[in-house]
């Protein structure tokens, strides 16, 4: 069988290696949880986040041409979730602006 991205995503090894616990504790605190949430709560949130990433990756890959995952594929997968779609577009625009400013600061002034 082929060793595809989808196969790797469902590999127990990969799922065990992915861990957003430290980041999730901070995010949860930022949204009003206690400073040090229970490990079980963080683990549950970690599983939910990984499941969501897997679902979005699968949906994006379904829109992908030749198995290549691109930003338009992600946007297509989010097309029915207007708030998330708008946020991704906002982040893409912000990233372009940041890259433009970084490029301007790296290039010497030619005046």
XYZ file of C-alpha atoms in Angstrom:
111
model
C 0.000 0.000 0.000
C 1.033 3.599 -0.560
C 2.448 5.649 2.273
C 0.131 8.665 1.870
C -0.443 11.680 4.088
C -3.791 10.189 5.075
C -2.104 6.919 6.103
C 0.416 8.832 8.212
C -2.341 10.866 9.885
C -4.059 7.696 11.065
C -0.869 6.115 12.307
C -0.984 5.632 16.092
C 2.686 6.621 16.243
C 2.022 10.039 14.718
C -1.070 10.653 16.850
C 0.947 9.888 19.986
C 3.771 12.205 18.904
C 1.493 15.202 18.306
C 1.050 17.121 21.504
C -0.264 20.644 21.922
C -0.595 20.389 25.700
C 1.608 23.345 26.646
C -0.010 25.633 24.069
C -3.515 24.445 24.922
C -3.072 25.222 28.607
C -2.207 28.818 27.672
C -5.089 29.080 25.202
C -7.517 27.660 27.738
C -6.324 30.164 30.341
C -6.739 32.954 27.791
C -10.354 31.888 27.315
C -11.096 31.934 31.039
C -9.989 28.554 32.372
C -7.765 28.193 35.425
C -4.013 28.822 35.150
C -3.158 25.149 35.572
C -5.980 22.981 34.130
C -6.297 19.295 34.949
C -4.108 17.034 32.781
C -7.232 15.104 31.737
C -8.823 18.330 30.458
C -5.731 19.255 28.477
C -5.524 15.741 27.019
C -9.181 15.884 25.959
C -8.638 19.273 24.297
C -5.516 17.901 22.599
C -7.537 15.010 21.121
C -10.252 17.421 19.943
C -7.695 19.705 18.264
C -5.930 16.791 16.548
C -9.263 15.390 15.361
C -10.229 18.794 13.942
C -6.877 19.151 12.150
C -7.278 15.656 10.692
C -10.817 16.423 9.477
C -9.766 19.724 7.892
C -6.743 18.104 6.272
C -8.910 15.319 4.834
C -11.474 17.826 3.538
C -8.709 19.965 2.040
C -7.045 16.958 0.408
C -10.374 16.035 -1.193
C -10.215 19.387 -3.012
C -6.516 19.031 -3.820
C -5.201 18.392 -7.286
C -2.665 15.581 -7.511
C -2.612 15.260 -3.709
C -0.907 18.619 -3.233
C -2.355 20.511 -0.290
C -2.619 24.261 -0.926
C -4.202 27.297 0.711
C -7.057 27.353 -1.844
C -7.803 23.729 -0.869
C -8.136 24.783 2.768
C -10.336 27.727 1.801
C -12.528 25.391 -0.226
C -12.898 23.073 2.767
C -13.913 26.056 4.928
C -16.337 27.559 2.410
C -19.425 26.688 4.492
C -17.921 27.961 7.760
C -18.021 31.686 7.048
C -16.388 32.891 10.276
C -13.418 30.534 9.920
C -13.184 31.248 6.188
C -13.028 35.002 6.863
C -10.433 34.541 9.615
C -8.170 32.460 7.370
C -8.414 35.128 4.652
C -7.568 37.794 7.228
C -4.526 35.816 8.391
C -3.376 35.268 4.792
C -3.541 39.019 4.106
C -1.714 39.774 7.354
C 0.998 37.246 6.471
C 1.485 38.860 3.057
C 1.856 42.277 4.698
C 4.369 40.949 7.229
C 6.403 39.287 4.483
C 6.360 42.512 2.448
C 7.633 44.526 5.426
C 10.293 41.938 6.265
C 11.513 42.026 2.684
C 11.671 45.836 2.762
C 13.774 45.820 5.939
C 16.215 43.249 4.549
C 16.863 45.002 1.235
C 19.383 47.852 1.239
C 18.037 51.266 0.264
C 19.002 51.968 -3.363
C 18.488 55.757 -3.402
